[in-house]
């Protein structure tokens, strides 16, 4: 550690001045204005100007859509956003199935020209029987404005089980969907197919880490590679909850449940974030019918945040007149004022904490044994850097709880109102002492933002420090 030189009589120390936690929700939500109270709106899908979604609303004020067994039918709608609060009137996306069969949920190919959607497999005479159990399958169609044409079935559709809720990866090479096909872990599972040499390979089940004995559905494979889905597995908030996972180092991570208010005691599903993960949409029946909600990230991350300065309480002590005694043997004994002592013309000492310390020098003439007590003395002020302070390890294993503390924060004159932590992985916490677990190895930049209570005139002071932490594979 670097020692700060201290000369008794003149002491030089440069100070850089600068002006278990409860997790806040990283999301703020609002219900979209085109939801219709008597009906359901589900499964938003992003496009450049707004969203596509599914609804069982009436086609018009007098026309309703029901199946042969009187179930309300879903169809695809297109809604364009006018500005931050205003939306245009949703337009129906029509196809040859509009009148008698469900259309959706859906996804759109990366080029925007092809729609993958859910619908019934059987459309012939058998489908008109109330006793017939029609299964869902996945279909593709060309999208032309608000028309679906050239509808084609997915090769793995089956009359024996359901395949539904498609989600295509950003590169078009992987198709995720939900199905109760044989070989799953529960009532319905997340599956995926890979496009190999222009053909879709056999469905793959990610296994029991991703899927549960209950219902897992509504997958969304994000452009970042992260997989979002809904599940009513045990340990949730109630009903369907939104979870996320990713494929890392050849294995799927343990899914993490998203926090409130995205998840609630109701059914929450079909989570669709924008590319930057800062906003997006999801569906929920927390207001009785299914509605589409918009979410916006509330996570704060400063564009400029000073690196943490490590408090240095180490000093060099020098007797400035030692050259006068070069021809006479003397012993120099230092008393550092904290119970520690050392001998020598130049010595080093590190204090354990800030404080006021009376440093004394005793000089003994080794020829005459004359002792001069307190030959020199000085009151040394040892001070911490004025800054928020992050106490945490420099390196820690993944999937292990790590403690973070701001207890060593030194901001004289501040009446601190909030400690806000940004852990560099899209998660946050508040409070002076918090716990955090990183799922993946990597380098993370932590920010600690400290805000004071309003001062005179309502002015609020805020400052920030950052520190890097290396997260390594768990042994």
Short mmCIF file of C-alpha atoms in Angstrom, two decimals, residues 21-372:
data_model
loop_
_atom_site.label_atom_id
_atom_site.label_comp_id
_atom_site.label_asym_id
_atom_site.label_seq_id
_atom_site.Cartn_x
_atom_site.Cartn_y
_atom_site.Cartn_z
CA UNK A 21 -31.58 -3.96 2.00
CA UNK A 22 -35.15 -3.66 0.73
CA UNK A 23 -35.33 -3.99 -3.05
CA UNK A 24 -37.34 -1.27 -4.80
CA UNK A 25 -39.30 -2.27 -7.87
CA UNK A 26 -37.31 -1.79 -11.09
CA UNK A 27 -40.57 -1.25 -13.02
CA UNK A 28 -43.38 1.27 -13.30
CA UNK A 29 -46.51 0.07 -15.10
CA UNK A 30 -49.60 1.55 -16.76
CA UNK A 31 -52.63 0.01 -18.47
CA UNK A 32 -52.85 0.74 -22.19
CA UNK A 33 -55.81 2.93 -23.16
CA UNK A 34 -57.23 0.68 -25.90
CA UNK A 35 -58.03 -2.20 -23.51
CA UNK A 36 -61.78 -2.86 -23.53
CA UNK A 37 -63.23 -3.71 -20.13
CA UNK A 38 -65.69 -6.45 -21.17
CA UNK A 39 -63.08 -8.24 -23.30
CA UNK A 40 -59.55 -9.61 -23.09
CA UNK A 41 -56.39 -8.26 -24.71
CA UNK A 42 -53.29 -10.46 -24.56
CA UNK A 43 -49.87 -11.27 -26.02
CA UNK A 44 -48.38 -7.99 -27.27
CA UNK A 45 -45.78 -8.22 -30.05
CA UNK A 46 -43.48 -5.32 -30.91
CA UNK A 47 -43.15 -3.67 -34.28
CA UNK A 48 -41.59 -0.36 -35.26
CA UNK A 49 -44.70 1.81 -34.84
CA UNK A 50 -46.45 0.03 -31.97
CA UNK A 51 -47.68 -3.47 -31.16
CA UNK A 52 -49.71 -6.35 -32.50
CA UNK A 53 -51.89 -8.09 -29.92
CA UNK A 54 -54.76 -10.56 -29.60
CA UNK A 55 -58.29 -9.83 -28.42
CA UNK A 56 -61.67 -11.53 -28.20
CA UNK A 57 -63.49 -8.19 -28.67
CA UNK A 58 -66.42 -7.86 -31.05
CA UNK A 59 -65.65 -7.35 -34.71
CA UNK A 60 -68.16 -4.49 -34.69
CA UNK A 61 -70.92 -3.14 -32.49
CA UNK A 62 -73.31 -5.85 -33.68
CA UNK A 63 -71.02 -8.70 -34.77
CA UNK A 64 -69.51 -11.12 -32.28
CA UNK A 65 -67.13 -14.00 -32.89
CA UNK A 66 -67.59 -17.35 -31.16
CA UNK A 67 -66.49 -20.88 -31.93
CA UNK A 68 -68.82 -23.77 -32.71
CA UNK A 69 -68.94 -24.55 -28.98
CA UNK A 70 -69.65 -20.88 -28.10
CA UNK A 71 -66.15 -19.93 -26.93
CA UNK A 72 -65.11 -16.38 -27.71
CA UNK A 73 -62.54 -16.28 -30.52
CA UNK A 74 -59.31 -14.33 -30.49
CA UNK A 75 -58.02 -12.39 -33.43
CA UNK A 76 -54.92 -10.33 -34.16
CA UNK A 77 -55.03 -6.53 -33.95
CA UNK A 78 -52.53 -3.86 -34.86
CA UNK A 79 -52.18 -0.68 -32.78
CA UNK A 80 -49.88 2.21 -33.71
CA UNK A 81 -48.51 4.62 -31.15
CA UNK A 82 -49.01 8.33 -31.81
CA UNK A 83 -46.88 9.67 -28.95
CA UNK A 84 -45.90 8.80 -25.39
CA UNK A 85 -49.52 8.61 -24.22
CA UNK A 86 -51.77 8.43 -27.32
CA UNK A 87 -52.53 5.35 -29.39
CA UNK A 88 -54.43 5.01 -32.64
CA UNK A 89 -57.54 2.86 -32.90
CA UNK A 90 -56.55 -0.85 -33.20
CA UNK A 91 -57.06 -2.39 -36.65
CA UNK A 92 -58.05 -6.03 -37.11
CA UNK A 93 -55.63 -8.24 -39.02
CA UNK A 94 -57.87 -10.49 -41.13
CA UNK A 95 -57.37 -13.89 -42.67
CA UNK A 96 -59.42 -16.79 -43.98
CA UNK A 97 -59.69 -17.99 -40.35
CA UNK A 98 -61.09 -14.77 -38.92
CA UNK A 99 -64.74 -15.77 -38.89
CA UNK A 100 -64.61 -19.21 -37.25
CA UNK A 101 -61.21 -19.87 -35.63
CA UNK A 102 -58.73 -18.34 -33.20
CA UNK A 103 -55.79 -16.39 -34.60
CA UNK A 104 -52.97 -15.79 -32.16
CA UNK A 105 -50.91 -15.51 -30.02
CA UNK A 106 -48.24 -14.67 -32.57
CA UNK A 107 -44.75 -13.51 -33.37
CA UNK A 108 -43.26 -11.79 -36.41
CA UNK A 109 -40.18 -12.81 -38.37
CA UNK A 110 -37.12 -10.52 -38.20
CA UNK A 111 -37.84 -9.14 -41.69
CA UNK A 112 -41.42 -8.26 -40.68
CA UNK A 113 -42.92 -10.15 -43.63
CA UNK A 114 -43.98 -13.42 -41.98
CA UNK A 115 -46.31 -13.96 -39.04
CA UNK A 116 -46.16 -17.10 -36.90
CA UNK A 117 -49.45 -17.56 -35.09
CA UNK A 118 -51.53 -20.03 -33.06
CA UNK A 119 -54.76 -21.44 -34.39
CA UNK A 120 -56.83 -24.64 -34.47
CA UNK A 121 -55.47 -27.54 -36.52
CA UNK A 122 -58.76 -28.97 -37.75
CA UNK A 123 -60.85 -26.58 -39.87
CA UNK A 124 -63.03 -29.10 -41.68
CA UNK A 125 -66.38 -30.67 -40.86
CA UNK A 126 -65.08 -32.37 -37.69
CA UNK A 127 -64.27 -28.96 -36.16
CA UNK A 128 -67.95 -28.02 -36.29
CA UNK A 129 -68.92 -30.66 -33.72
CA UNK A 130 -69.33 -29.47 -30.15
CA UNK A 131 -67.91 -32.77 -28.94
CA UNK A 132 -64.76 -32.56 -31.07
CA UNK A 133 -61.54 -31.72 -29.17
CA UNK A 134 -59.66 -29.48 -31.55
CA UNK A 135 -55.97 -28.96 -30.82
CA UNK A 136 -53.92 -25.81 -31.35
CA UNK A 137 -51.02 -25.63 -33.74
CA UNK A 138 -48.62 -23.08 -35.15
CA UNK A 139 -49.04 -21.59 -38.62
CA UNK A 140 -47.16 -19.14 -40.80
CA UNK A 141 -48.61 -16.51 -43.10
CA UNK A 142 -47.46 -13.62 -45.22
CA UNK A 143 -48.29 -10.24 -43.70
CA UNK A 144 -49.55 -7.64 -46.15
CA UNK A 145 -50.79 -4.54 -44.33
CA UNK A 146 -53.61 -5.95 -42.21
CA UNK A 147 -54.08 -9.18 -44.19
CA UNK A 148 -52.64 -12.66 -43.57
CA UNK A 149 -52.24 -14.74 -46.73
CA UNK A 150 -50.63 -18.02 -47.80
CA UNK A 151 -51.24 -19.76 -44.45
CA UNK A 152 -49.04 -22.85 -43.91
CA UNK A 153 -48.95 -25.29 -40.94
CA UNK A 154 -45.85 -25.93 -38.83
CA UNK A 155 -44.42 -29.38 -39.48
CA UNK A 156 -44.76 -30.53 -35.86
CA UNK A 157 -48.46 -29.74 -35.41
CA UNK A 158 -50.35 -32.78 -34.15
CA UNK A 159 -53.99 -33.82 -33.58
CA UNK A 160 -52.87 -35.39 -30.30
CA UNK A 161 -51.55 -32.35 -28.42
CA UNK A 162 -51.28 -28.54 -28.49
CA UNK A 163 -48.46 -26.43 -29.88
CA UNK A 164 -48.93 -22.71 -29.36
CA UNK A 165 -47.53 -19.25 -28.57
CA UNK A 166 -44.56 -19.09 -30.98
CA UNK A 167 -41.53 -16.86 -30.45
CA UNK A 168 -38.79 -16.59 -33.07
CA UNK A 169 -35.20 -15.67 -32.17
CA UNK A 170 -33.76 -12.47 -33.56
CA UNK A 171 -31.64 -14.38 -36.11
CA UNK A 172 -34.57 -16.58 -37.14
CA UNK A 173 -32.73 -19.79 -36.22
CA UNK A 174 -34.71 -20.84 -33.14
CA UNK A 175 -38.45 -21.12 -32.65
CA UNK A 176 -39.69 -21.34 -29.05
CA UNK A 177 -43.23 -22.40 -28.20
CA UNK A 178 -45.39 -23.99 -25.50
CA UNK A 179 -46.75 -27.52 -25.81
CA UNK A 180 -48.18 -30.43 -23.84
CA UNK A 181 -46.55 -32.93 -26.21
CA UNK A 182 -45.16 -36.16 -24.72
CA UNK A 183 -41.75 -35.97 -23.06
CA UNK A 184 -42.37 -32.78 -21.10
CA UNK A 185 -41.92 -32.02 -17.43
CA UNK A 186 -45.47 -30.95 -16.59
CA UNK A 187 -48.89 -29.89 -17.84
CA UNK A 188 -47.31 -27.74 -20.56
CA UNK A 189 -43.66 -27.01 -21.25
CA UNK A 190 -41.43 -24.61 -23.12
CA UNK A 191 -39.92 -26.26 -26.20
CA UNK A 192 -37.78 -25.03 -29.11
CA UNK A 193 -36.75 -26.10 -32.59
CA UNK A 194 -33.56 -25.16 -34.44
CA UNK A 195 -33.48 -24.30 -38.13
CA UNK A 196 -30.91 -26.63 -39.70
CA UNK A 197 -30.21 -26.52 -43.46
CA UNK A 198 -33.54 -24.83 -44.06
CA UNK A 199 -35.57 -27.38 -42.06
CA UNK A 200 -36.85 -27.26 -38.51
CA UNK A 201 -35.17 -29.95 -36.39
CA UNK A 202 -37.16 -32.00 -33.87
CA UNK A 203 -38.46 -30.13 -30.80
CA UNK A 204 -36.10 -29.92 -27.82
CA UNK A 205 -37.20 -29.63 -24.20
CA UNK A 206 -34.85 -27.42 -22.11
CA UNK A 207 -35.40 -29.77 -19.18
CA UNK A 208 -36.41 -29.50 -15.54
CA UNK A 209 -34.34 -26.40 -14.81
CA UNK A 210 -36.56 -24.31 -17.11
CA UNK A 211 -39.79 -26.33 -17.02
CA UNK A 212 -41.77 -27.40 -13.95
CA UNK A 213 -44.44 -29.99 -13.10
CA UNK A 214 -47.03 -27.23 -13.63
CA UNK A 215 -47.85 -25.08 -16.67
CA UNK A 216 -45.02 -23.22 -18.38
CA UNK A 217 -46.01 -21.17 -21.41
CA UNK A 218 -45.92 -17.84 -23.29
CA UNK A 219 -42.20 -17.95 -24.16
CA UNK A 220 -40.40 -14.90 -25.51
CA UNK A 221 -36.81 -15.25 -26.72
CA UNK A 222 -35.30 -11.76 -26.45
CA UNK A 223 -32.68 -10.28 -28.81
CA UNK A 224 -30.20 -10.49 -25.90
CA UNK A 225 -30.70 -14.27 -25.79
CA UNK A 226 -32.66 -14.12 -22.55
CA UNK A 227 -35.79 -16.28 -22.39
CA UNK A 228 -38.92 -14.95 -20.67
CA UNK A 229 -41.92 -17.17 -19.97
CA UNK A 230 -44.93 -17.55 -17.66
CA UNK A 231 -45.45 -20.31 -15.10
CA UNK A 232 -47.79 -21.17 -12.25
CA UNK A 233 -45.10 -23.23 -10.49
CA UNK A 234 -44.86 -23.22 -6.71
CA UNK A 235 -43.10 -20.30 -5.05
CA UNK A 236 -44.72 -17.61 -7.19
CA UNK A 237 -46.87 -14.63 -6.35
CA UNK A 238 -50.05 -16.41 -7.44
CA UNK A 239 -51.47 -17.60 -10.75
CA UNK A 240 -49.08 -17.24 -13.66
CA UNK A 241 -45.86 -15.34 -12.98
CA UNK A 242 -43.24 -14.08 -15.41
CA UNK A 243 -39.79 -15.69 -15.16
CA UNK A 244 -36.55 -15.24 -17.05
CA UNK A 245 -33.56 -17.45 -17.76
CA UNK A 246 -30.69 -17.70 -20.24
CA UNK A 247 -28.46 -20.35 -21.77
CA UNK A 248 -24.94 -19.88 -20.41
CA UNK A 249 -21.87 -22.12 -20.70
CA UNK A 250 -23.95 -24.92 -22.16
CA UNK A 251 -26.63 -24.98 -19.45
CA UNK A 252 -29.85 -23.16 -18.66
CA UNK A 253 -29.76 -20.90 -15.62
CA UNK A 254 -32.24 -21.32 -12.80
CA UNK A 255 -35.21 -19.09 -13.76
CA UNK A 256 -35.70 -15.90 -11.79
CA UNK A 257 -39.15 -14.49 -11.08
CA UNK A 258 -39.60 -10.86 -12.08
CA UNK A 259 -40.52 -8.50 -9.23
CA UNK A 260 -43.73 -6.60 -8.59
CA UNK A 261 -45.56 -4.82 -10.08
CA UNK A 262 -45.01 -6.94 -13.22
CA UNK A 263 -45.91 -10.01 -11.19
CA UNK A 264 -48.95 -9.98 -8.91
CA UNK A 265 -51.40 -12.37 -7.26
CA UNK A 266 -53.23 -12.56 -10.62
CA UNK A 267 -52.13 -14.17 -13.90
CA UNK A 268 -49.21 -12.24 -15.41
CA UNK A 269 -47.80 -13.43 -18.72
CA UNK A 270 -46.60 -12.61 -22.25
CA UNK A 271 -43.77 -10.30 -21.13
CA UNK A 272 -42.21 -8.51 -24.12
CA UNK A 273 -39.31 -6.09 -23.51
CA UNK A 274 -37.82 -3.68 -26.01
CA UNK A 275 -34.25 -4.37 -27.15
CA UNK A 276 -32.77 -2.15 -24.42
CA UNK A 277 -34.88 -3.86 -21.70
CA UNK A 278 -35.91 -0.43 -20.41
CA UNK A 279 -39.55 -0.71 -21.45
CA UNK A 280 -42.06 -3.07 -22.98
CA UNK A 281 -45.43 -4.75 -22.42
CA UNK A 282 -47.08 -7.69 -20.70
CA UNK A 283 -50.54 -9.15 -20.09
CA UNK A 284 -52.38 -9.54 -16.79
CA UNK A 285 -55.88 -10.26 -15.50
CA UNK A 286 -55.37 -8.24 -12.30
CA UNK A 287 -58.39 -6.16 -13.33
CA UNK A 288 -60.55 -9.27 -13.88
CA UNK A 289 -60.27 -9.38 -17.68
CA UNK A 290 -56.93 -9.80 -19.44
CA UNK A 291 -55.38 -6.44 -20.24
CA UNK A 292 -52.13 -5.26 -21.78
CA UNK A 293 -49.88 -3.15 -19.56
CA UNK A 294 -46.82 -1.13 -20.42
CA UNK A 295 -43.78 -1.24 -18.16
CA UNK A 296 -40.93 1.24 -17.88
CA UNK A 297 -37.69 0.61 -16.03
CA UNK A 298 -37.13 2.81 -13.00
CA UNK A 299 -33.50 1.71 -12.68
CA UNK A 300 -31.12 4.64 -12.23
CA UNK A 301 -27.64 4.41 -13.68
CA UNK A 302 -25.43 7.49 -13.82
CA UNK A 303 -23.52 8.23 -17.01
CA UNK A 304 -20.73 9.68 -14.86
CA UNK A 305 -19.85 8.21 -11.48
CA UNK A 306 -16.48 8.77 -9.78
CA UNK A 307 -14.43 5.64 -9.06
CA UNK A 308 -14.23 4.79 -5.39
CA UNK A 309 -11.11 6.16 -3.69
CA UNK A 310 -9.75 3.63 -1.23
CA UNK A 311 -9.20 5.27 2.15
CA UNK A 312 -5.48 5.38 2.86
CA UNK A 313 -4.55 5.69 6.52
CA UNK A 314 -0.82 4.90 6.04
CA UNK A 315 1.91 7.47 6.65
CA UNK A 316 5.69 7.92 6.68
CA UNK A 317 7.14 9.70 9.72
CA UNK A 318 10.49 11.48 9.35
CA UNK A 319 12.61 13.32 11.94
CA UNK A 320 13.56 16.44 9.97
CA UNK A 321 16.63 17.16 12.13
CA UNK A 322 18.02 13.63 11.98
CA UNK A 323 20.93 14.79 9.76
CA UNK A 324 22.30 16.79 12.73
CA UNK A 325 22.90 13.56 14.62
CA UNK A 326 24.78 11.66 11.91
CA UNK A 327 27.98 11.43 14.01
CA UNK A 328 26.26 10.53 17.28
CA UNK A 329 24.31 7.29 17.81
CA UNK A 330 20.71 8.09 18.70
CA UNK A 331 17.58 5.96 18.97
CA UNK A 332 14.35 7.46 17.67
CA UNK A 333 11.17 6.02 19.16
CA UNK A 334 7.80 6.97 17.75
CA UNK A 335 4.54 6.73 19.64
CA UNK A 336 1.69 6.94 17.11
CA UNK A 337 -1.11 7.75 19.55
CA UNK A 338 -3.07 4.54 18.89
CA UNK A 339 -1.09 2.27 21.18
CA UNK A 340 1.49 1.36 18.53
CA UNK A 341 5.21 2.27 18.53
CA UNK A 342 8.17 2.00 16.16
CA UNK A 343 11.90 2.89 16.07
CA UNK A 344 13.91 4.60 13.37
CA UNK A 345 14.64 7.91 11.75
CA UNK A 346 12.04 7.11 9.05
CA UNK A 347 9.18 4.79 9.89
CA UNK A 348 5.84 3.78 8.37
CA UNK A 349 2.57 3.27 10.17
CA UNK A 350 -1.02 2.51 9.09
CA UNK A 351 -3.95 3.54 11.25
CA UNK A 352 -6.97 1.30 11.38
CA UNK A 353 -9.52 4.11 11.18
CA UNK A 354 -9.90 7.88 11.00
CA UNK A 355 -9.38 9.94 14.13
CA UNK A 356 -7.16 12.40 15.99
CA UNK A 357 -3.83 10.95 17.08
CA UNK A 358 -1.08 12.61 19.16
CA UNK A 359 2.19 11.53 17.56
CA UNK A 360 5.27 11.83 19.82
CA UNK A 361 8.98 11.33 19.21
CA UNK A 362 11.35 10.27 22.00
CA UNK A 363 15.11 10.59 21.30
CA UNK A 364 17.72 8.61 23.29
CA UNK A 365 21.47 9.41 23.16
CA UNK A 366 23.06 5.97 23.09
CA UNK A 367 26.42 7.36 24.38
CA UNK A 368 25.11 9.19 27.45
CA UNK A 369 21.77 7.31 27.70
CA UNK A 370 20.10 10.69 27.98
CA UNK A 371 16.46 10.50 27.00
CA UNK A 372 14.54 13.44 25.59
#
